[in-house]
PDB file of C-alpha atoms and ligand atoms in Angstrom:
ATOM      1  CA  MET E   1       8.602 -18.076  -1.723  1.00 48.00           C
ATOM      2  CA  ASN E   2       5.369 -19.736   0.637  1.00 54.00           C
ATOM      3  CA  LYS E   3       6.273 -17.795   3.830  1.00 65.00           C
ATOM      4  CA  PRO E   4       4.433 -18.429   7.166  1.00 65.00           C
ATOM      5  CA  GLY E   5       0.357 -17.866   6.660  1.00 64.00           C
ATOM      6  CA  ALA E   6       0.728 -16.727   3.235  1.00 69.00           C
ATOM      7  CA  GLU E   7      -0.689 -20.036   1.687  1.00 78.00           C
ATOM      8  CA  LYS E   8      -0.148 -18.739  -1.881  1.00 87.00           C
ATOM      9  CA  PRO E   9      -1.868 -21.101  -3.985  1.00 92.00           C
ATOM     10  CA  ASP E  10      -0.159 -22.913  -6.937  1.00 94.00           C
ATOM     11  CA  TRP E  11      -2.179 -20.719  -9.234  1.00 92.00           C
ATOM     12  CA  PHE E  12      -0.671 -16.963  -7.565  1.00 94.00           C
ATOM     13  CA  LEU E  13       2.792 -18.553  -7.510  1.00 94.00           C
ATOM     14  CA  ALA E  14       2.900 -20.174 -11.134  1.00 94.00           C
ATOM     15  CA  VAL E  15       1.357 -16.697 -12.421  1.00 94.00           C
ATOM     16  CA  SER E  16       3.593 -14.020 -10.405  1.00 95.00           C
ATOM     17  CA  PRO E  17       6.931 -14.424 -11.374  1.00 93.00           C
ATOM     18  CA  LEU E  18       8.145 -13.018  -7.717  1.00 93.00           C
ATOM     19  CA  GLY E  19       5.273 -14.143  -5.786  1.00 92.00           C
ATOM     20  CA  LYS E  20       4.301 -10.624  -5.225  1.00 91.00           C
ATOM     21  CA  THR E  21       1.396  -8.739  -5.725  1.00 88.00           C
ATOM     22  CA  PRO E  22       0.022  -7.175  -7.151  1.00 90.00           C
ATOM     23  CA  VAL E  23       0.504  -8.972 -10.786  1.00 95.00           C
ATOM     24  CA  LEU E  24      -1.496  -8.125 -13.781  1.00 96.00           C
ATOM     25  CA  LEU E  25      -2.182 -11.127 -16.471  1.00 95.00           C
ATOM     26  CA  VAL E  26      -2.453  -9.597 -20.149  1.00 96.00           C
ATOM     27  CA  GLN E  27      -2.808 -12.383 -22.185  1.00 95.00           C
ATOM     28  CA  GLN E  28      -1.305 -15.021 -20.699  1.00 92.00           C
ATOM     29  CA  MET E  29       1.434 -12.796 -19.993  1.00 96.00           C
ATOM     30  CA  PRO E  30       2.034 -11.313 -16.405  1.00 97.00           C
ATOM     31  CA  ILE E  31       3.195  -7.929 -15.677  1.00 97.00           C
ATOM     32  CA  PHE E  32       4.058  -7.153 -12.276  1.00 96.00           C
ATOM     33  CA  GLU E  33       5.742  -4.447  -9.764  1.00 92.00           C
ATOM     34  CA  SER E  34       2.746  -2.310  -9.685  1.00 89.00           C
ATOM     35  CA  GLY E  35       4.306   0.799 -11.186  1.00 92.00           C
ATOM     36  CA  VAL E  36       5.182  -0.757 -14.528  1.00 95.00           C
ATOM     37  CA  ILE E  37       1.359  -2.144 -14.495  1.00 95.00           C
ATOM     38  CA  LEU E  38       0.397   1.669 -14.164  1.00 96.00           C
ATOM     39  CA  GLU E  39       2.094   2.521 -16.785  1.00 97.00           C
ATOM     40  CA  PHE E  40       1.082  -0.413 -19.176  1.00 98.00           C
ATOM     41  CA  LEU E  41      -2.835   0.625 -18.347  1.00 97.00           C
ATOM     42  CA  GLU E  42      -2.169   4.301 -18.865  1.00 97.00           C
ATOM     43  CA  GLU E  43      -0.674   3.675 -22.551  1.00 97.00           C
ATOM     44  CA  THR E  44      -3.807   1.265 -23.231  1.00 97.00           C
ATOM     45  CA  GLN E  45      -6.931   2.844 -21.611  1.00 96.00           C
ATOM     46  CA  PRO E  46      -8.568   5.498 -21.969  1.00 95.00           C
ATOM     47  CA  LYS E  47      -8.470   8.549 -19.541  1.00 92.00           C
ATOM     48  CA  PRO E  48      -4.635   9.436 -19.365  1.00 94.00           C
ATOM     49  CA  LEU E  49      -3.822   9.968 -15.221  1.00 97.00           C
ATOM     50  CA  HIS E  50      -0.859  11.203 -16.130  1.00 98.00           C
ATOM     51  CA  PRO E  51      -0.425  14.835 -16.001  1.00 97.00           C
ATOM     52  CA  ASP E  52       0.384  16.586 -19.540  1.00 96.00           C
ATOM     53  CA  ALA E  53       3.555  18.637 -18.955  1.00 97.00           C
ATOM     54  CA  ALA E  54       6.914  15.177 -19.421  1.00 98.00           C
ATOM     55  CA  LEU E  55       8.380  17.406 -16.349  1.00 98.00           C
ATOM     56  CA  ASP E  56       5.393  16.403 -13.886  1.00 97.00           C
ATOM     57  CA  ARG E  57       4.786  13.258 -15.248  1.00 97.00           C
ATOM     58  CA  ALA E  58       8.712  12.751 -14.362  1.00 98.00           C
ATOM     59  CA  ARG E  59       7.808  14.138 -10.542  1.00 98.00           C
ATOM     60  CA  HIS E  60       4.518  12.031 -10.774  1.00 98.00           C
ATOM     61  CA  ARG E  61       7.155   8.669 -11.808  1.00 97.00           C
ATOM     62  CA  ALA E  62       9.633   9.219  -9.550  1.00 98.00           C
ATOM     63  CA  TRP E  63       6.655   9.101  -6.244  1.00 98.00           C
ATOM     64  CA  MET E  64       5.229   6.330  -7.824  1.00 97.00           C
ATOM     65  CA  GLU E  65       7.909   4.218  -7.459  1.00 97.00           C
ATOM     66  CA  PHE E  66       8.613   6.182  -3.818  1.00 98.00           C
ATOM     67  CA  GLY E  67       5.054   3.969  -3.424  1.00 96.00           C
ATOM     68  CA  SER E  68       5.849   0.782  -4.145  1.00 93.00           C
ATOM     69  CA  ALA E  69       9.004   1.017  -1.539  1.00 96.00           C
ATOM     70  CA  VAL E  70       6.459   2.134   0.672  1.00 97.00           C
ATOM     71  CA  LEU E  71       4.169  -1.328  -0.638  1.00 95.00           C
ATOM     72  CA  ASN E  72       7.720  -3.081   0.783  1.00 94.00           C
ATOM     73  CA  ASP E  73       7.886  -1.721   4.116  1.00 97.00           C
ATOM     74  CA  ILE E  74       4.566  -2.514   3.987  1.00 97.00           C
ATOM     75  CA  ALA E  75       4.991  -6.636   3.228  1.00 96.00           C
ATOM     76  CA  GLY E  76       8.516  -6.325   6.063  1.00 97.00           C
ATOM     77  CA  PHE E  77       5.925  -4.278   8.438  1.00 98.00           C
ATOM     78  CA  TYR E  78       3.500  -7.337   8.917  1.00 97.00           C
ATOM     79  CA  SER E  79       6.609 -10.213   8.440  1.00 97.00           C
ATOM     80  CA  ALA E  80       8.982  -8.222  10.828  1.00 97.00           C
ATOM     81  CA  SER E  81       9.644 -11.016  13.886  1.00 95.00           C
ATOM     82  CA  GLY E  82      10.850  -9.529  17.383  1.00 95.00           C
ATOM     83  CA  GLU E  83      10.669  -6.222  18.225  1.00 96.00           C
ATOM     84  CA  GLU E  84      13.093  -4.325  17.244  1.00 97.00           C
ATOM     85  CA  ALA E  85      12.720  -5.540  13.009  1.00 98.00           C
ATOM     86  CA  PHE E  86       9.148  -4.491  13.784  1.00 98.00           C
ATOM     87  CA  ASP E  87      10.323  -1.127  15.180  1.00 98.00           C
ATOM     88  CA  LYS E  88      12.972  -0.292  12.339  1.00 98.00           C
ATOM     89  CA  LYS E  89       9.863  -0.819   9.756  1.00 98.00           C
ATOM     90  CA  ILE E  90       6.821   0.940  11.388  1.00 98.00           C
ATOM     91  CA  ALA E  91      10.540   4.161  11.774  1.00 98.00           C
ATOM     92  CA  ALA E  92      10.638   3.864   7.786  1.00 98.00           C
ATOM     93  CA  LEU E  93       7.017   3.874   7.421  1.00 98.00           C
ATOM     94  CA  ARG E  94       7.002   6.752   9.469  1.00 98.00           C
ATOM     95  CA  ASP E  95      10.071   7.909   7.540  1.00 98.00           C
ATOM     96  CA  LYS E  96       8.337   7.934   3.679  1.00 98.00           C
ATOM     97  CA  PHE E  97       5.169  10.160   5.044  1.00 98.00           C
ATOM     98  CA  VAL E  98       6.764  12.424   6.693  1.00 98.00           C
ATOM     99  CA  ARG E  99       8.677  12.615   3.047  1.00 98.00           C
ATOM    100  CA  LEU E 100       5.540  12.593   1.536  1.00 98.00           C
ATOM    101  CA  GLU E 101       3.793  14.832   4.187  1.00 98.00           C
ATOM    102  CA  GLY E 102       6.034  18.124   2.423  1.00 97.00           C
ATOM    103  CA  GLN E 103       5.319  16.918  -1.409  1.00 97.00           C
ATOM    104  CA  LEU E 104       1.401  17.230  -0.394  1.00 98.00           C
ATOM    105  CA  GLY E 105      -0.987  20.758  -1.429  1.00 97.00           C
ATOM    106  CA  ALA E 106      -4.150  21.603  -0.554  1.00 97.00           C
ATOM    107  CA  GLY E 107      -5.108  18.366  -1.864  1.00 94.00           C
ATOM    108  CA  PRO E 108      -7.824  16.896  -2.055  1.00 98.00           C
ATOM    109  CA  TYR E 109      -4.669  14.805  -4.348  1.00 98.00           C
ATOM    110  CA  PHE E 110      -1.455  14.157  -4.381  1.00 98.00           C
ATOM    111  CA  ALA E 111      -1.358  17.016  -7.173  1.00 97.00           C
ATOM    112  CA  GLY E 112      -4.740  18.693  -6.249  1.00 97.00           C
ATOM    113  CA  GLU E 113      -7.888  18.443  -8.038  1.00 97.00           C
ATOM    114  CA  ARG E 114      -6.525  16.054 -10.666  1.00 97.00           C
ATOM    115  CA  PHE E 115      -6.534  12.344  -9.358  1.00 98.00           C
ATOM    116  CA  SER E 116      -3.337  10.815 -10.440  1.00 98.00           C
ATOM    117  CA  LEU E 117      -1.611   7.799 -10.698  1.00 98.00           C
ATOM    118  CA  VAL E 118       0.482   8.563  -7.482  1.00 98.00           C
ATOM    119  CA  ASP E 119      -3.247   8.029  -5.973  1.00 98.00           C
ATOM    120  CA  VAL E 120      -4.098   5.006  -7.454  1.00 97.00           C
ATOM    121  CA  VAL E 121      -0.454   4.063  -6.108  1.00 96.00           C
ATOM    122  CA  PHE E 122      -1.523   5.248  -2.432  1.00 98.00           C
ATOM    123  CA  GLY E 123      -4.716   4.097  -2.332  1.00 97.00           C
ATOM    124  CA  PRO E 124      -3.790   0.299  -2.104  1.00 96.00           C
ATOM    125  CA  VAL E 125      -1.262   1.505   0.528  1.00 97.00           C
ATOM    126  CA  PHE E 126      -3.798   3.217   2.660  1.00 98.00           C
ATOM    127  CA  ARG E 127      -6.089   0.534   2.523  1.00 98.00           C
ATOM    128  CA  TYR E 128      -3.997  -1.841   4.601  1.00 98.00           C
ATOM    129  CA  PHE E 129      -3.678   1.100   7.129  1.00 98.00           C
ATOM    130  CA  ASN E 130      -7.454   0.164   7.207  1.00 97.00           C
ATOM    131  CA  THR E 131      -6.456  -3.041   9.433  1.00 97.00           C
ATOM    132  CA  PHE E 132      -3.244  -2.269  11.000  1.00 98.00           C
ATOM    133  CA  ASP E 133      -4.929   0.584  12.752  1.00 97.00           C
ATOM    134  CA  GLN E 134      -7.851  -1.732  14.120  1.00 96.00           C
ATOM    135  CA  ILE E 135      -4.173  -3.489  15.852  1.00 97.00           C
ATOM    136  CA  GLY E 136      -2.545  -0.363  17.347  1.00 96.00           C
ATOM    137  CA  ASP E 137      -1.676   2.990  17.226  1.00 96.00           C
ATOM    138  CA  PHE E 138       1.957   2.471  15.467  1.00 97.00           C
ATOM    139  CA  GLY E 139       2.447   6.499  15.664  1.00 97.00           C
ATOM    140  CA  ILE E 140       2.789   6.231  11.704  1.00 98.00           C
ATOM    141  CA  PHE E 141       0.705   8.870  10.711  1.00 98.00           C
ATOM    142  CA  THR E 142       0.629  11.312  13.893  1.00 98.00           C
ATOM    143  CA  GLY E 143       0.948  15.427  13.271  1.00 98.00           C
ATOM    144  CA  LEU E 144       1.110  14.626   9.590  1.00 98.00           C
ATOM    145  CA  SER E 145      -2.307  16.347   8.556  1.00 98.00           C
ATOM    146  CA  ARG E 146      -1.437  16.898   4.547  1.00 98.00           C
ATOM    147  CA  VAL E 147      -0.785  12.952   4.457  1.00 98.00           C
ATOM    148  CA  ARG E 148      -4.297  12.313   6.575  1.00 98.00           C
ATOM    149  CA  ALA E 149      -6.558  14.178   4.128  1.00 98.00           C
ATOM    150  CA  TRP E 150      -4.764  12.428   1.135  1.00 98.00           C
ATOM    151  CA  ARG E 151      -5.965   9.094   3.014  1.00 98.00           C
ATOM    152  CA  LYS E 152      -9.273  10.132   3.640  1.00 98.00           C
ATOM    153  CA  ALA E 153     -10.004  11.629   0.026  1.00 98.00           C
ATOM    154  CA  LEU E 154      -8.680   8.586  -1.282  1.00 98.00           C
ATOM    155  CA  ASP E 155     -11.068   6.216   0.909  1.00 97.00           C
ATOM    156  CA  ARG E 156     -13.780   8.093  -0.210  1.00 97.00           C
ATOM    157  CA  ARG E 157     -12.703   7.647  -3.675  1.00 97.00           C
ATOM    158  CA  VAL E 158     -15.463   4.743  -5.007  1.00 97.00           C
ATOM    159  CA  SER E 159     -12.610   3.735  -7.535  1.00 95.00           C
ATOM    160  CA  ILE E 160     -10.611   2.709  -4.998  1.00 97.00           C
ATOM    161  CA  THR E 161     -13.373   1.447  -2.117  1.00 96.00           C
ATOM    162  CA  SER E 162     -14.694  -1.082  -5.519  1.00 97.00           C
ATOM    163  CA  ALA E 163     -11.225  -2.553  -6.398  1.00 95.00           C
ATOM    164  CA  VAL E 164     -11.910  -4.973  -3.048  1.00 96.00           C
ATOM    165  CA  THR E 165     -14.345  -7.214  -2.241  1.00 97.00           C
ATOM    166  CA  ASN E 166     -16.069  -6.312   1.231  1.00 96.00           C
ATOM    167  CA  GLU E 167     -14.892  -9.577   2.578  1.00 98.00           C
ATOM    168  CA  TYR E 168     -10.831  -7.644   2.567  1.00 97.00           C
ATOM    169  CA  PRO E 169     -10.419  -6.134   5.570  1.00 97.00           C
ATOM    170  CA  THR E 170     -11.258  -9.878   7.260  1.00 97.00           C
ATOM    171  CA  LEU E 171      -9.250 -11.796   4.607  1.00 96.00           C
ATOM    172  CA  LEU E 172      -6.263  -9.243   5.999  1.00 97.00           C
ATOM    173  CA  ALA E 173      -6.439  -9.517   9.253  1.00 97.00           C
ATOM    174  CA  GLU E 174      -6.576 -13.672   9.353  1.00 95.00           C
ATOM    175  CA  PHE E 175      -3.800 -13.311   6.772  1.00 94.00           C
ATOM    176  CA  ILE E 176      -1.520 -11.648   9.110  1.00 96.00           C
ATOM    177  CA  LYS E 177      -2.326 -13.355  12.081  1.00 95.00           C
ATOM    178  CA  ARG E 178      -1.357 -16.967  10.652  1.00 93.00           C
ATOM    179  CA  ARG E 179       1.909 -14.852   9.949  1.00 92.00           C
ATOM    180  CA  ASN E 180       3.705 -15.731  13.408  1.00 93.00           C
ATOM    181  CA  SER E 181       4.886 -12.515  12.748  1.00 97.00           C
ATOM    182  CA  GLN E 182       5.722  -9.772  15.604  1.00 98.00           C
ATOM    183  CA  LEU E 183       2.526  -7.456  14.314  1.00 98.00           C
ATOM    184  CA  SER E 184       0.938 -11.338  14.712  1.00 97.00           C
ATOM    185  CA  SER E 185       1.463 -11.356  18.233  1.00 96.00           C
ATOM    186  CA  ILE E 186       0.427  -8.161  19.178  1.00 96.00           C
ATOM    187  CA  MET E 187      -3.090  -8.742  17.315  1.00 94.00           C
ATOM    188  CA  GLN E 188      -3.678 -12.141  20.154  1.00 89.00           C
ATOM    189  CA  THR E 189      -2.018  -9.642  22.860  1.00 86.00           C
ATOM    190  CA  GLY E 190      -2.530  -6.169  22.239  1.00 75.00           C
ATOM    191  CA  HIS E 191      -1.029  -3.498  21.641  1.00 66.00           C
ATOM    192  CA  PRO E 192       1.188  -2.049  25.114  1.00 60.00           C
ATOM    193  CA  GLU E 193       0.652   1.450  23.854  1.00 58.00           C
ATOM    194  CA  MET E 194      -2.922   0.296  22.751  1.00 56.00           C
ATOM    195  CA  GLY E 195      -4.359  -0.441  26.619  1.00 49.00           C
ATOM    196  CA  HIS E 196      -6.519  -2.953  24.864  1.00 47.00           C
ATOM    197  CA  ALA E 197      -6.255  -6.392  23.281  1.00 41.00           C
ATOM    198  CA  HIS E 198      -7.757  -8.565  20.360  1.00 39.00           C
TER     199      HIS E 198
HETATM  200  N1  GSH U   1       7.255  -2.901  -5.497  1.00 53.17           N
HETATM  201  C1  GSH U   1       6.642  -3.802  -5.583  1.00 53.17           C
HETATM  202  C2  GSH U   1       6.353  -4.377  -3.613  1.00 53.17           C
HETATM  203  C3  GSH U   1       5.675  -5.489  -4.301  1.00 53.17           C
HETATM  204  C4  GSH U   1       5.335  -5.782  -2.626  1.00 53.17           C
HETATM  205  O1  GSH U   1       5.758  -5.827  -1.689  1.00 53.17           O
HETATM  206  N2  GSH U   1       4.102  -6.738  -1.884  1.00 53.17           N
HETATM  207  C5  GSH U   1       4.011  -7.358  -0.952  1.00 53.17           C
HETATM  208  C6  GSH U   1       2.579  -7.234  -0.792  1.00 53.17           C
HETATM  209  S1  GSH U   1       2.734  -5.701   0.148  1.00 53.17           S
HETATM  210  C7  GSH U   1       3.940  -9.163  -1.323  1.00 53.17           C
HETATM  211  O2  GSH U   1       3.395  -9.582  -1.431  1.00 53.17           O
HETATM  212  N3  GSH U   1       4.867  -9.621  -0.732  1.00 53.17           N
HETATM  213  C8  GSH U   1       4.630 -11.355  -0.535  1.00 53.17           C
HETATM  214  C9  GSH U   1       5.282 -11.632   0.635  1.00 53.17           C
HETATM  215  O3  GSH U   1       3.989 -10.546   2.125  1.00 53.17           O
HETATM  216  O4  GSH U   1       5.151 -12.432   0.388  1.00 53.17           O
HETATM  217  C10 GSH U   1       5.214  -3.446  -6.140  1.00 53.17           C
HETATM  218  O5  GSH U   1       5.707  -2.492  -6.421  1.00 53.17           O
HETATM  219  O6  GSH U   1       4.720  -4.191  -6.906  1.00 53.17           O
END
């Protein structure tokens, strides 16, 4: 499961059944899959974040699942080797955010004023893009004003910003650099459409 540059520590590989993040250890048991982790927390912590009506909860769960697919695409995006595979991942990501644009209302959050588990899923998703944006403009959010506003609202939320240390952007950038992927090489030589190199 150890791909180039990932250098996953042995303790992590021993804990994470698929070698992926996120994983939550509870009484020695690793809970994996972001949506499953969140449902566990929802059931065991005070202050529910799911909506009250079963139908609304079903809709939220469906979009959480969609968020988990976005996480898979993100891993594909930073790992893709070659321009063609890379462009396919950009298209897959953009397609998903176009769909989300159609689901969003006036905001600030996925379901309006009330912060929900769908927002919790997308906080870390958008956090990745803060680092990707430093590498190039891949056009993933072009023209998607609701998604952009949602991203901003989540980027400002303390529970999301304080979920990682200040080192996170540097560590992620270093991780991508070591990856030997298309994104790593763009990082070294610059993105053709950006007109500047790093
Ligand atoms: N469906 C999974 C997706 C998890 C996932 O793809 N995680 C990526 C990070 S975005 C990962 O750890 N990939 C392993 C790797 O890149 O080696 C979930 O929602 O938890």
